[in-house]
mmCIF file of C-alpha atoms in Angstrom:
data_model
loop_
_atom_site.group_PDB
_atom_site.id
_atom_site.type_symbol
_atom_site.label_atom_id
_atom_site.label_comp_id
_atom_site.label_asym_id
_atom_site.label_seq_id
_atom_site.Cartn_x
_atom_site.Cartn_y
_atom_site.Cartn_z
ATOM 1 C CA MET A 240 19.729 1.457 -4.950
ATOM 2 C CA ASP A 241 18.760 1.400 -1.278
ATOM 3 C CA VAL A 242 15.714 -0.871 -1.319
ATOM 4 C CA GLN A 243 15.216 -0.763 2.453
ATOM 5 C CA ARG A 244 15.042 3.029 2.380
ATOM 6 C CA ILE A 245 12.667 2.942 -0.587
ATOM 7 C CA ARG A 246 10.360 0.539 1.245
ATOM 8 C CA GLN A 247 9.820 3.147 3.958
ATOM 9 C CA ASP A 248 7.823 5.137 1.393
ATOM 10 C CA PHE A 249 5.288 2.296 1.031
ATOM 11 C CA PRO A 250 3.201 2.032 4.214
ATOM 12 C CA ILE A 251 1.076 -0.815 2.812
ATOM 13 C CA LEU A 252 4.075 -3.157 2.848
ATOM 14 C CA PHE A 253 4.297 -3.059 6.650
ATOM 15 C CA GLN A 254 1.224 -5.095 7.473
ATOM 16 C CA GLU A 255 0.567 -8.696 8.336
ATOM 17 C CA VAL A 256 -1.496 -11.064 6.203
ATOM 18 C CA ASN A 257 -2.488 -14.325 7.893
ATOM 19 C CA ASP A 258 -0.076 -13.514 10.724
ATOM 20 C CA GLU A 259 2.829 -13.108 8.306
ATOM 21 C CA LEU A 260 4.491 -9.923 7.096
ATOM 22 C CA LEU A 261 3.097 -9.144 3.650
ATOM 23 C CA ILE A 262 5.276 -10.012 0.658
ATOM 24 C CA TYR A 263 3.662 -8.426 -2.374
ATOM 25 C CA LEU A 264 4.511 -10.256 -5.619
ATOM 26 C CA ASP A 265 1.508 -9.287 -7.741
ATOM 27 C CA ASN A 266 3.091 -6.237 -9.345
ATOM 28 C CA ALA A 267 2.184 -7.190 -12.917
ATOM 29 C CA ALA A 268 -1.473 -6.786 -11.916
ATOM 30 C CA THR A 269 -1.007 -3.525 -10.027
ATOM 31 C CA THR A 270 1.739 -1.887 -7.994
ATOM 32 C CA GLN A 271 1.783 -0.289 -4.568
ATOM 33 C CA LYS A 272 1.874 3.494 -4.192
ATOM 34 C CA PRO A 273 4.518 5.484 -2.339
ATOM 35 C CA LYS A 274 3.390 8.114 0.136
ATOM 36 C CA GLN A 275 4.621 10.807 -2.286
ATOM 37 C CA VAL A 276 1.916 9.792 -4.767
ATOM 38 C CA ILE A 277 -0.767 9.536 -2.094
ATOM 39 C CA GLU A 278 0.192 12.952 -0.700
ATOM 40 C CA ALA A 279 0.186 14.594 -4.160
ATOM 41 C CA ILE A 280 -3.394 13.423 -4.749
ATOM 42 C CA GLU A 281 -4.472 14.480 -1.271
ATOM 43 C CA LYS A 282 -2.878 17.906 -1.726
ATOM 44 C CA TYR A 283 -4.774 18.455 -4.964
ATOM 45 C CA TYR A 284 -8.121 17.587 -3.403
ATOM 46 C CA THR A 285 -7.521 19.592 -0.216
ATOM 47 C CA HIS A 286 -5.865 22.638 -1.785
ATOM 48 C CA ASP A 287 -6.280 22.936 -5.565
ATOM 49 C CA ASN A 288 -9.449 21.075 -6.571
ATOM 50 C CA ALA A 289 -11.025 22.733 -9.618
ATOM 51 C CA ASN A 290 -11.795 21.887 -13.221
ATOM 52 C CA VAL A 291 -9.025 22.473 -15.736
ATOM 53 C CA HIS A 292 -8.750 24.688 -18.823
ATOM 54 C CA ARG A 293 -10.688 27.878 -19.566
ATOM 55 C CA GLY A 294 -11.217 28.701 -15.908
ATOM 56 C CA VAL A 295 -9.791 32.112 -14.974
ATOM 57 C CA HIS A 296 -9.995 31.810 -11.204
ATOM 58 C CA THR A 297 -6.969 30.920 -9.119
ATOM 59 C CA LEU A 298 -7.853 27.322 -8.246
ATOM 60 C CA SER A 299 -8.589 26.462 -11.878
ATOM 61 C CA GLU A 300 -5.322 27.996 -12.986
ATOM 62 C CA ARG A 301 -3.423 26.003 -10.354
ATOM 63 C CA ALA A 302 -5.179 22.764 -11.317
ATOM 64 C CA THR A 303 -4.568 23.398 -15.018
ATOM 65 C CA ARG A 304 -0.890 24.104 -14.444
ATOM 66 C CA GLN A 305 -0.434 20.842 -12.508
ATOM 67 C CA TYR A 306 -2.406 18.833 -15.073
ATOM 68 C CA GLU A 307 -0.278 20.124 -17.946
ATOM 69 C CA GLU A 308 2.903 19.695 -15.928
ATOM 70 C CA ALA A 309 1.919 16.037 -15.648
ATOM 71 C CA ARG A 310 1.645 15.847 -19.422
ATOM 72 C CA GLU A 311 5.152 17.273 -19.766
ATOM 73 C CA SER A 312 6.453 14.729 -17.244
ATOM 74 C CA VAL A 313 5.001 11.914 -19.342
ATOM 75 C CA ARG A 314 6.515 13.397 -22.500
ATOM 76 C CA ALA A 315 9.960 13.496 -20.928
ATOM 77 C CA PHE A 316 9.562 10.023 -19.380
ATOM 78 C CA ILE A 317 8.904 8.292 -22.719
ATOM 79 C CA HIS A 318 10.964 10.793 -24.768
ATOM 80 C CA ALA A 319 8.102 11.958 -26.968
ATOM 81 C CA GLN A 320 8.781 14.924 -29.218
ATOM 82 C CA SER A 321 5.863 17.083 -28.069
ATOM 83 C CA THR A 322 3.175 17.222 -25.380
ATOM 84 C CA LYS A 323 0.699 17.232 -28.282
ATOM 85 C CA GLU A 324 1.554 13.536 -28.611
ATOM 86 C CA VAL A 325 0.541 12.696 -25.018
ATOM 87 C CA ILE A 326 -3.139 11.929 -24.469
ATOM 88 C CA PHE A 327 -4.502 11.057 -21.035
ATOM 89 C CA THR A 328 -6.882 8.083 -20.958
ATOM 90 C CA LYS A 329 -8.312 5.754 -18.316
ATOM 91 C CA GLY A 330 -5.556 3.227 -18.969
ATOM 92 C CA THR A 331 -3.982 0.888 -21.487
ATOM 93 C CA THR A 332 -7.279 -0.828 -22.330
ATOM 94 C CA THR A 333 -8.964 2.464 -23.204
ATOM 95 C CA SER A 334 -5.965 3.585 -25.240
ATOM 96 C CA LEU A 335 -5.934 0.406 -27.326
ATOM 97 C CA ASN A 336 -9.696 0.481 -27.859
ATOM 98 C CA TRP A 337 -9.512 4.086 -29.071
ATOM 99 C CA LEU A 338 -6.816 3.111 -31.555
ATOM 100 C CA ALA A 339 -8.809 0.156 -32.868
ATOM 101 C CA TYR A 340 -11.603 2.569 -33.698
ATOM 102 C CA SER A 341 -9.869 5.777 -34.716
ATOM 103 C CA LEU A 342 -6.709 4.424 -36.345
ATOM 104 C CA GLY A 343 -8.610 1.414 -37.632
ATOM 105 C CA ASP A 344 -11.212 3.559 -39.372
ATOM 106 C CA LEU A 345 -8.444 5.695 -40.864
ATOM 107 C CA VAL A 346 -6.195 3.030 -42.361
ATOM 108 C CA VAL A 347 -7.911 -0.383 -42.545
ATOM 109 C CA GLU A 348 -10.042 -1.488 -45.490
ATOM 110 C CA ALA A 349 -11.643 -4.793 -46.458
ATOM 111 C CA GLY A 350 -9.021 -7.424 -47.192
ATOM 112 C CA ASP A 351 -6.241 -5.653 -45.267
ATOM 113 C CA GLU A 352 -4.189 -7.475 -42.653
ATOM 114 C CA ILE A 353 -3.789 -6.813 -38.913
ATOM 115 C CA TYR A 354 -1.052 -8.600 -36.961
ATOM 116 C CA ILE A 355 -0.902 -9.484 -33.286
ATOM 117 C CA THR A 356 0.873 -12.266 -31.339
ATOM 118 C CA PRO A 357 -0.115 -15.145 -29.017
ATOM 119 C CA LEU A 358 1.527 -13.168 -26.177
ATOM 120 C CA GLU A 359 -1.089 -10.445 -26.066
ATOM 121 C CA HIS A 360 -3.269 -9.411 -23.156
ATOM 122 C CA HIS A 361 -6.967 -9.561 -24.048
ATOM 123 C CA SER A 362 -7.027 -5.766 -24.274
ATOM 124 C CA ASN A 363 -4.620 -6.050 -27.213
ATOM 125 C CA ILE A 364 -6.585 -8.867 -28.865
ATOM 126 C CA VAL A 365 -10.309 -8.209 -28.619
ATOM 127 C CA PRO A 366 -10.278 -4.620 -30.013
ATOM 128 C CA TRP A 367 -8.416 -5.849 -33.114
ATOM 129 C CA GLN A 368 -10.778 -8.801 -33.483
ATOM 130 C CA GLN A 369 -13.668 -6.350 -33.514
ATOM 131 C CA LEU A 370 -11.892 -4.079 -35.996
ATOM 132 C CA ALA A 371 -11.246 -7.016 -38.331
ATOM 133 C CA LYS A 372 -14.920 -8.009 -38.174
ATOM 134 C CA ARG A 373 -16.098 -4.440 -38.691
ATOM 135 C CA LYS A 374 -13.832 -3.831 -41.669
ATOM 136 C CA LYS A 375 -13.795 -7.370 -43.075
ATOM 137 C CA ALA A 376 -10.029 -7.422 -42.603
ATOM 138 C CA HIS A 377 -7.851 -10.422 -41.708
ATOM 139 C CA LEU A 378 -6.343 -10.907 -38.238
ATOM 140 C CA HIS A 379 -3.078 -12.883 -38.165
ATOM 141 C CA TYR A 380 -0.918 -14.102 -35.247
ATOM 142 C CA LEU A 381 2.853 -13.812 -35.658
ATOM 143 C CA PRO A 382 4.862 -16.881 -34.551
ATOM 144 C CA LEU A 383 6.999 -16.961 -31.410
ATOM 145 C CA THR A 384 10.510 -18.202 -30.758
ATOM 146 C CA LYS A 385 11.215 -20.977 -28.266
ATOM 147 C CA ASP A 386 11.837 -18.418 -25.504
ATOM 148 C CA GLY A 387 8.481 -16.729 -26.089
ATOM 149 C CA SER A 388 9.321 -13.576 -28.035
ATOM 150 C CA VAL A 389 8.215 -12.676 -31.560
ATOM 151 C CA ASP A 390 10.161 -14.605 -34.213
ATOM 152 C CA LEU A 391 11.585 -11.863 -36.442
ATOM 153 C CA GLU A 392 12.430 -14.153 -39.346
ATOM 154 C CA ALA A 393 8.944 -15.625 -39.351
ATOM 155 C CA ALA A 394 7.465 -12.142 -39.009
ATOM 156 C CA LYS A 395 9.326 -11.019 -42.132
ATOM 157 C CA GLU A 396 7.646 -13.830 -44.034
ATOM 158 C CA ALA A 397 4.203 -13.208 -42.535
ATOM 159 C CA ILE A 398 3.911 -9.433 -42.973
ATOM 160 C CA SER A 399 2.630 -8.646 -46.453
ATOM 161 C CA GLN A 400 1.947 -5.548 -48.521
ATOM 162 C CA LYS A 401 -1.615 -5.684 -47.173
ATOM 163 C CA GLY A 402 -0.342 -5.168 -43.624
ATOM 164 C CA LYS A 403 -1.800 -2.063 -41.987
ATOM 165 C CA ILE A 404 -1.436 -2.497 -38.217
ATOM 166 C CA LEU A 405 0.942 -4.512 -36.031
ATOM 167 C CA ALA A 406 -0.190 -4.498 -32.386
ATOM 168 C CA VAL A 407 2.309 -6.085 -30.018
ATOM 169 C CA THR A 408 3.184 -6.133 -26.349
ATOM 170 C CA HIS A 409 6.559 -4.669 -25.416
ATOM 171 C CA VAL A 410 6.913 -7.012 -22.416
ATOM 172 C CA SER A 411 4.704 -10.075 -21.904
ATOM 173 C CA ASN A 412 2.560 -9.941 -18.765
ATOM 174 C CA VAL A 413 2.862 -13.755 -18.508
ATOM 175 C CA LEU A 414 6.330 -14.750 -19.704
ATOM 176 C CA GLY A 415 8.178 -11.501 -18.950
ATOM 177 C CA THR A 416 9.859 -11.588 -22.354
ATOM 178 C CA THR A 417 10.803 -8.359 -24.119
ATOM 179 C CA ASN A 418 9.963 -8.111 -27.805
ATOM 180 C CA PRO A 419 12.275 -6.557 -30.458
ATOM 181 C CA ILE A 420 10.092 -3.496 -30.949
ATOM 182 C CA LYS A 421 12.418 -1.427 -33.129
ATOM 183 C CA GLU A 422 12.923 -4.302 -35.559
ATOM 184 C CA LEU A 423 9.184 -5.026 -35.667
ATOM 185 C CA ALA A 424 8.509 -1.342 -36.313
ATOM 186 C CA GLY A 425 10.864 -1.513 -39.267
ATOM 187 C CA LEU A 426 9.046 -4.531 -40.699
ATOM 188 C CA ILE A 427 5.572 -2.991 -40.594
ATOM 189 C CA HIS A 428 6.800 0.440 -41.740
ATOM 190 C CA ALA A 429 8.426 -1.212 -44.764
ATOM 191 C CA VAL A 430 4.965 -2.144 -46.065
ATOM 192 C CA GLY A 431 3.403 1.209 -45.156
ATOM 193 C CA GLY A 432 1.754 0.024 -41.940
ATOM 194 C CA TYR A 433 1.791 1.221 -38.331
ATOM 195 C CA ILE A 434 2.956 -0.294 -35.053
ATOM 196 C CA VAL A 435 0.911 -0.130 -31.845
ATOM 197 C CA VAL A 436 2.824 -1.092 -28.694
ATOM 198 C CA ASP A 437 1.233 -2.215 -25.445
ATOM 199 C CA GLY A 438 3.644 -0.754 -22.903
ATOM 200 C CA ALA A 439 1.732 -1.682 -19.754
ATOM 201 C CA GLN A 440 4.542 -3.997 -18.604
ATOM 202 C CA SER A 441 7.491 -2.067 -20.032
ATOM 203 C CA ALA A 442 6.950 1.565 -19.026
ATOM 204 C CA PRO A 443 7.102 0.668 -15.285
ATOM 205 C CA HIS A 444 10.212 -1.479 -15.590
ATOM 206 C CA LEU A 445 12.461 -0.335 -18.461
ATOM 207 C CA PRO A 446 13.712 2.937 -19.931
ATOM 208 C CA VAL A 447 11.451 3.714 -22.914
ATOM 209 C CA ASP A 448 12.305 6.030 -25.812
ATOM 210 C CA VAL A 449 9.441 6.078 -28.298
ATOM 211 C CA GLN A 450 11.431 8.085 -30.825
ATOM 212 C CA ALA A 451 14.465 5.800 -30.740
ATOM 213 C CA LEU A 452 12.177 2.769 -31.130
ATOM 214 C CA ASP A 453 10.253 4.534 -33.937
ATOM 215 C CA ILE A 454 6.928 3.594 -32.330
ATOM 216 C CA ASP A 455 3.774 5.027 -33.911
ATOM 217 C CA PHE A 456 1.585 4.456 -30.835
ATOM 218 C CA PHE A 457 2.400 3.461 -27.252
ATOM 219 C CA ALA A 458 -0.075 2.784 -24.435
ATOM 220 C CA PHE A 459 0.481 2.334 -20.700
ATOM 221 C CA SER A 460 -1.242 2.621 -17.318
ATOM 222 C CA GLY A 461 -0.416 4.601 -14.201
ATOM 223 C CA HIS A 462 -1.399 1.936 -11.671
ATOM 224 C CA LYS A 463 1.261 -0.486 -12.916
ATOM 225 C CA MET A 464 4.027 2.053 -12.218
ATOM 226 C CA SER A 465 3.179 3.092 -8.648
ATOM 227 C CA GLY A 466 0.657 5.669 -9.848
ATOM 228 C CA PRO A 467 -3.102 5.792 -9.230
ATOM 229 C CA THR A 468 -5.751 3.688 -10.912
ATOM 230 C CA GLY A 469 -7.951 5.182 -13.617
ATOM 231 C CA ILE A 470 -5.220 7.111 -15.421
ATOM 232 C CA GLY A 471 -3.238 6.031 -18.455
ATOM 233 C CA VAL A 472 -1.496 7.391 -21.511
ATOM 234 C CA LEU A 473 -1.824 7.059 -25.241
ATOM 235 C CA TYR A 474 1.222 8.307 -27.124
ATOM 236 C CA GLY A 475 0.921 8.821 -30.856
ATOM 237 C CA LYS A 476 3.015 10.531 -33.486
ATOM 238 C CA GLU A 477 1.612 14.015 -34.000
ATOM 239 C CA ALA A 478 1.139 13.684 -37.756
ATOM 240 C CA LEU A 479 -0.937 10.534 -37.294
ATOM 241 C CA LEU A 480 -3.013 11.889 -34.414
ATOM 242 C CA ASN A 481 -3.862 14.946 -36.522
ATOM 243 C CA GLN A 482 -5.389 12.662 -39.161
ATOM 244 C CA MET A 483 -7.414 10.598 -36.702
ATOM 245 C CA GLU A 484 -10.947 11.319 -35.534
ATOM 246 C CA PRO A 485 -11.787 11.477 -31.829
ATOM 247 C CA VAL A 486 -13.718 8.608 -30.255
ATOM 248 C CA GLU A 487 -15.455 10.419 -27.388
ATOM 249 C CA PHE A 488 -17.411 13.611 -27.932
ATOM 250 C CA GLY A 489 -18.508 16.387 -25.583
ATOM 251 C CA GLY A 490 -17.041 19.289 -23.699
ATOM 252 C CA GLU A 491 -13.395 20.339 -23.911
ATOM 253 C CA MET A 492 -12.599 18.452 -27.144
ATOM 254 C CA ILE A 493 -14.447 20.851 -29.452
ATOM 255 C CA ALA A 494 -13.398 24.084 -31.150
ATOM 256 C CA PHE A 495 -16.867 25.195 -32.339
ATOM 257 C CA VAL A 496 -20.275 23.570 -32.141
ATOM 258 C CA TYR A 497 -22.949 24.515 -34.684
ATOM 259 C CA GLU A 498 -26.540 23.342 -34.932
ATOM 260 C CA GLN A 499 -25.698 20.446 -37.272
ATOM 261 C CA ASP A 500 -21.942 20.050 -37.015
ATOM 262 C CA ALA A 501 -18.864 20.614 -34.869
ATOM 263 C CA THR A 502 -15.121 21.090 -35.250
ATOM 264 C CA TRP A 503 -12.439 19.684 -33.010
ATOM 265 C CA SER A 504 -9.913 21.304 -30.736
ATOM 266 C CA GLU A 505 -6.182 20.991 -31.377
ATOM 267 C CA LEU A 506 -4.040 18.169 -30.057
ATOM 268 C CA PRO A 507 -4.046 16.671 -27.538
ATOM 269 C CA PHE A 508 -7.370 18.082 -26.378
ATOM 270 C CA LYS A 509 -9.492 16.739 -29.243
ATOM 271 C CA PHE A 510 -9.111 13.267 -27.721
ATOM 272 C CA GLU A 511 -9.845 14.318 -24.128
ATOM 273 C CA GLY A 512 -13.581 14.930 -24.029
ATOM 274 C CA GLY A 513 -15.193 15.815 -20.694
ATOM 275 C CA THR A 514 -13.622 16.511 -17.333
ATOM 276 C CA PRO A 515 -10.398 14.482 -17.193
ATOM 277 C CA ASN A 516 -8.975 12.530 -14.282
ATOM 278 C CA ILE A 517 -7.088 15.526 -12.929
ATOM 279 C CA ALA A 518 -6.077 13.942 -9.645
ATOM 280 C CA GLY A 519 -4.980 10.839 -11.532
ATOM 281 C CA ALA A 520 -2.707 12.846 -13.816
ATOM 282 C CA ILE A 521 -1.193 14.662 -10.832
ATOM 283 C CA GLY A 522 -0.656 11.328 -9.097
ATOM 284 C CA LEU A 523 0.920 9.911 -12.246
ATOM 285 C CA LYS A 524 3.353 12.827 -12.353
ATOM 286 C CA ALA A 525 4.321 12.125 -8.743
ATOM 287 C CA ALA A 526 4.902 8.474 -9.646
ATOM 288 C CA ILE A 527 7.014 9.391 -12.667
ATOM 289 C CA ASP A 528 9.046 11.808 -10.555
ATOM 290 C CA TYR A 529 9.566 9.040 -7.997
ATOM 291 C CA LEU A 530 10.674 6.454 -10.574
ATOM 292 C CA THR A 531 12.899 8.972 -12.330
ATOM 293 C CA GLU A 532 14.628 9.865 -9.068
ATOM 294 C CA ILE A 533 15.433 6.188 -8.485
ATOM 295 C CA GLY A 534 16.411 5.714 -12.140
ATOM 296 C CA MET A 535 14.764 3.376 -14.637
ATOM 297 C CA ASP A 536 18.116 1.736 -15.388
ATOM 298 C CA LYS A 537 18.537 0.922 -11.691
ATOM 299 C CA ILE A 538 14.999 -0.469 -11.486
ATOM 300 C CA ALA A 539 15.647 -2.731 -14.475
ATOM 301 C CA THR A 540 18.961 -3.888 -13.004
ATOM 302 C CA HIS A 541 17.392 -4.652 -9.622
ATOM 303 C CA GLU A 542 14.696 -6.783 -11.222
ATOM 304 C CA GLN A 543 17.328 -8.629 -13.263
ATOM 305 C CA GLU A 544 19.247 -9.392 -10.072
ATOM 306 C CA LEU A 545 16.105 -10.815 -8.474
ATOM 307 C CA MET A 546 15.410 -12.975 -11.531
ATOM 308 C CA ALA A 547 19.014 -14.198 -11.636
ATOM 309 C CA TYR A 548 18.622 -15.258 -8.000
ATOM 310 C CA VAL A 549 15.138 -16.799 -8.104
ATOM 311 C CA LEU A 550 14.945 -18.674 -11.403
ATOM 312 C CA PRO A 551 17.966 -21.019 -10.980
ATOM 313 C CA LYS A 552 16.792 -21.955 -7.476
ATOM 314 C CA MET A 553 13.268 -22.646 -8.723
ATOM 315 C CA ARG A 554 14.673 -24.980 -11.378
ATOM 316 C CA GLU A 555 16.308 -27.034 -8.636
ATOM 317 C CA ILE A 556 12.886 -27.847 -7.141
ATOM 318 C CA GLU A 557 11.422 -31.044 -8.532
ATOM 319 C CA GLY A 558 7.885 -30.839 -9.909
ATOM 320 C CA ILE A 559 7.993 -27.156 -10.903
ATOM 321 C CA THR A 560 7.375 -26.084 -14.514
ATOM 322 C CA ILE A 561 8.595 -22.585 -15.391
ATOM 323 C CA PHE A 562 7.265 -20.846 -18.487
ATOM 324 C CA GLY A 563 9.284 -18.408 -20.566
ATOM 325 C CA PRO A 564 12.961 -17.997 -21.396
ATOM 326 C CA GLU A 565 15.681 -20.147 -19.848
ATOM 327 C CA ASP A 566 17.896 -17.079 -19.482
ATOM 328 C CA PRO A 567 16.978 -15.002 -16.388
ATOM 329 C CA LYS A 568 18.216 -11.901 -18.223
ATOM 330 C CA LYS A 569 15.243 -12.268 -20.568
ATOM 331 C CA HIS A 570 12.683 -12.104 -17.724
ATOM 332 C CA SER A 571 11.439 -8.646 -16.785
ATOM 333 C CA GLY A 572 10.646 -9.239 -13.119
ATOM 334 C CA ILE A 573 8.012 -11.881 -13.953
ATOM 335 C CA VAL A 574 8.216 -15.620 -13.278
ATOM 336 C CA THR A 575 5.246 -17.770 -14.254
ATOM 337 C CA PHE A 576 5.108 -21.389 -13.160
ATOM 338 C CA ASN A 577 2.989 -24.376 -12.215
ATOM 339 C CA ILE A 578 3.364 -27.065 -9.563
ATOM 340 C CA ASP A 579 2.759 -30.459 -11.109
ATOM 341 C CA GLY A 580 -0.673 -31.804 -10.206
ATOM 342 C CA VAL A 581 -1.770 -28.706 -8.264
ATOM 343 C CA HIS A 582 -4.221 -26.129 -9.598
ATOM 344 C CA PRO A 583 -2.762 -22.598 -9.694
ATOM 345 C CA HIS A 584 -5.654 -21.258 -7.586
ATOM 346 C CA ASP A 585 -4.702 -23.700 -4.829
ATOM 347 C CA VAL A 586 -1.069 -22.646 -5.176
ATOM 348 C CA ALA A 587 -1.996 -18.961 -4.827
ATOM 349 C CA THR A 588 -4.159 -19.749 -1.791
ATOM 350 C CA GLY A 589 -1.264 -21.599 -0.223
ATOM 351 C CA PHE A 590 1.029 -18.634 -0.790
ATOM 352 C CA ASP A 591 -1.570 -16.280 0.685
ATOM 353 C CA MET A 592 -1.602 -18.343 3.880
ATOM 354 C CA GLU A 593 2.123 -17.624 4.025
ATOM 355 C CA GLY A 594 1.496 -13.879 3.582
ATOM 356 C CA ILE A 595 2.656 -13.822 -0.042
ATOM 357 C CA ALA A 596 0.499 -12.261 -2.762
ATOM 358 C CA VAL A 597 0.834 -13.931 -6.165
ATOM 359 C CA ARG A 598 -1.635 -14.216 -9.049
ATOM 360 C CA ALA A 599 -3.241 -17.344 -10.473
ATOM 361 C CA GLY A 600 -5.382 -17.847 -13.568
ATOM 362 C CA HIS A 601 -5.088 -17.105 -17.267
ATOM 363 C CA HIS A 602 -3.831 -13.539 -16.647
ATOM 364 C CA CYS A 603 -6.149 -12.127 -19.341
ATOM 365 C CA ALA A 604 -4.166 -14.146 -21.881
ATOM 366 C CA GLN A 605 -6.291 -17.147 -22.805
ATOM 367 C CA PRO A 606 -4.750 -17.598 -26.293
ATOM 368 C CA LEU A 607 -1.316 -17.780 -24.672
ATOM 369 C CA MET A 608 -2.571 -20.378 -22.185
ATOM 370 C CA ARG A 609 -3.730 -22.506 -25.116
ATOM 371 C CA TYR A 610 -0.359 -21.935 -26.819
ATOM 372 C CA LEU A 611 1.359 -23.186 -23.631
ATOM 373 C CA ASP A 612 -1.200 -26.016 -23.385
ATOM 374 C CA VAL A 613 -2.228 -25.184 -19.817
ATOM 375 C CA PRO A 614 -5.565 -23.943 -18.410
ATOM 376 C CA ALA A 615 -3.896 -21.518 -15.991
ATOM 377 C CA THR A 616 -0.600 -20.636 -14.313
ATOM 378 C CA THR A 617 0.748 -19.047 -11.156
ATOM 379 C CA ARG A 618 2.641 -15.771 -11.549
ATOM 380 C CA ALA A 619 5.025 -14.020 -9.172
ATOM 381 C CA SER A 620 5.956 -10.535 -10.335
ATOM 382 C CA PHE A 621 8.637 -8.461 -8.635
ATOM 383 C CA TYR A 622 9.252 -4.705 -8.504
ATOM 384 C CA PHE A 623 11.897 -2.333 -7.228
ATOM 385 C CA TYR A 624 10.669 -2.480 -3.607
ATOM 386 C CA ASN A 625 11.008 -6.262 -3.409
ATOM 387 C CA THR A 626 14.094 -7.633 -1.677
ATOM 388 C CA LEU A 627 16.351 -10.677 -1.874
ATOM 389 C CA GLU A 628 15.041 -11.648 1.556
ATOM 390 C CA GLU A 629 11.516 -11.681 0.138
ATOM 391 C CA ALA A 630 12.774 -13.743 -2.790
ATOM 392 C CA ASP A 631 14.208 -16.248 -0.308
ATOM 393 C CA GLN A 632 10.906 -16.421 1.551
ATOM 394 C CA PHE A 633 9.076 -16.930 -1.746
ATOM 395 C CA LEU A 634 11.342 -19.891 -2.534
ATOM 396 C CA THR A 635 10.876 -21.364 0.942
ATOM 397 C CA SER A 636 7.120 -20.987 0.707
ATOM 398 C CA LEU A 637 7.103 -22.513 -2.773
ATOM 399 C CA VAL A 638 8.568 -25.719 -1.330
ATOM 400 C CA ARG A 639 6.144 -25.637 1.611
ATOM 401 C CA VAL A 640 3.121 -25.121 -0.628
ATOM 402 C CA LYS A 641 4.271 -27.889 -2.966
ATOM 403 C CA GLU A 642 4.770 -30.296 -0.064
ATOM 404 C CA PHE A 643 1.385 -29.461 1.435
ATOM 405 C CA PHE A 644 -0.592 -30.114 -1.726
ATOM 406 C CA THR A 645 1.390 -33.139 -2.879
ATOM 407 C CA ASN A 646 2.086 -34.832 0.456
ATOM 408 C CA GLY A 647 -0.479 -33.235 2.752
ATOM 409 C CA PHE A 648 1.869 -31.609 5.252
ATOM 410 C CA ILE A 649 4.046 -28.541 5.810
#
């Protein structure tokens, strides 16, 4: 993989921040966009802009064709069986909220059990909390192993015949650990329940095959995989989606509307009420095409190489606490750490003065912060356009920032 050539497609990377060349290591929050994505969106707005579906004029037909081509690209990217299983949403948060309502209303009754983990992003916690309250169900947290992934043996003990939904992140946005999704799917399916997978941090970084993993539902966002903001995907098995009620109502998602009732359109349209984010879907297709051309296996390998380089060197620096697995191979491009005695916000500010973008805070994972017994952490997250030279500069700046805040000089 020619990273230097790839970087030429990302104009934003060639700017200075605080008189230093930008090093962008906040990819778990959002990723930068290649010019191919930017140009695809611009082309739609300058050449093909029209509303999709039912229009018979040329622009509408062109827009509809591109919108549905995007759906097919998503289907192929995650290896879904049918485009009927691919629903466009605003992002992972919207997808998970829809499931907590529609799937929750379908399968959860009073006294049933819903399982999540301490690893989850708030968007995969709060909707299930609200479902449990609404249905008078019980919300349980599955235990973790020492390296921060779901403990399968403990999960076997915890999941009961009352289990209806297991909602779990594929890759932690804090620790970078990858969960054993296929095995967890088997555990919840054995008691007649369903698995919901937050793929926000896996779809951009790993090859994903929803059929091979036997996932019932999978959610991810375009902006975390070099696509535009405001577009995401909810995958669901067709048989389950057919049983579920839509959450948003209005134009496009109906078949017939009568004075006192209405019927719904077929999949996937019954879940896509109103004018969709057409430009977002087209931009997402361009991003998927871009990632596919590079190769998801190569992206995963590149990130592993960066982790194998960075983590051992970080461990040699006194006064640094690293969270997550000891083995670099178990980190998916994410390294979360603290400098002893220095608040993460100060650490991030210090890095910014060096031209390096990292994230500090609780990372929308307050239960995990309490599990780790820290108020906040600093997170550096790498992607395929980051280089070993940038990794070296990150390590150099880490020492400089540590020295500044502990000894008062650089």
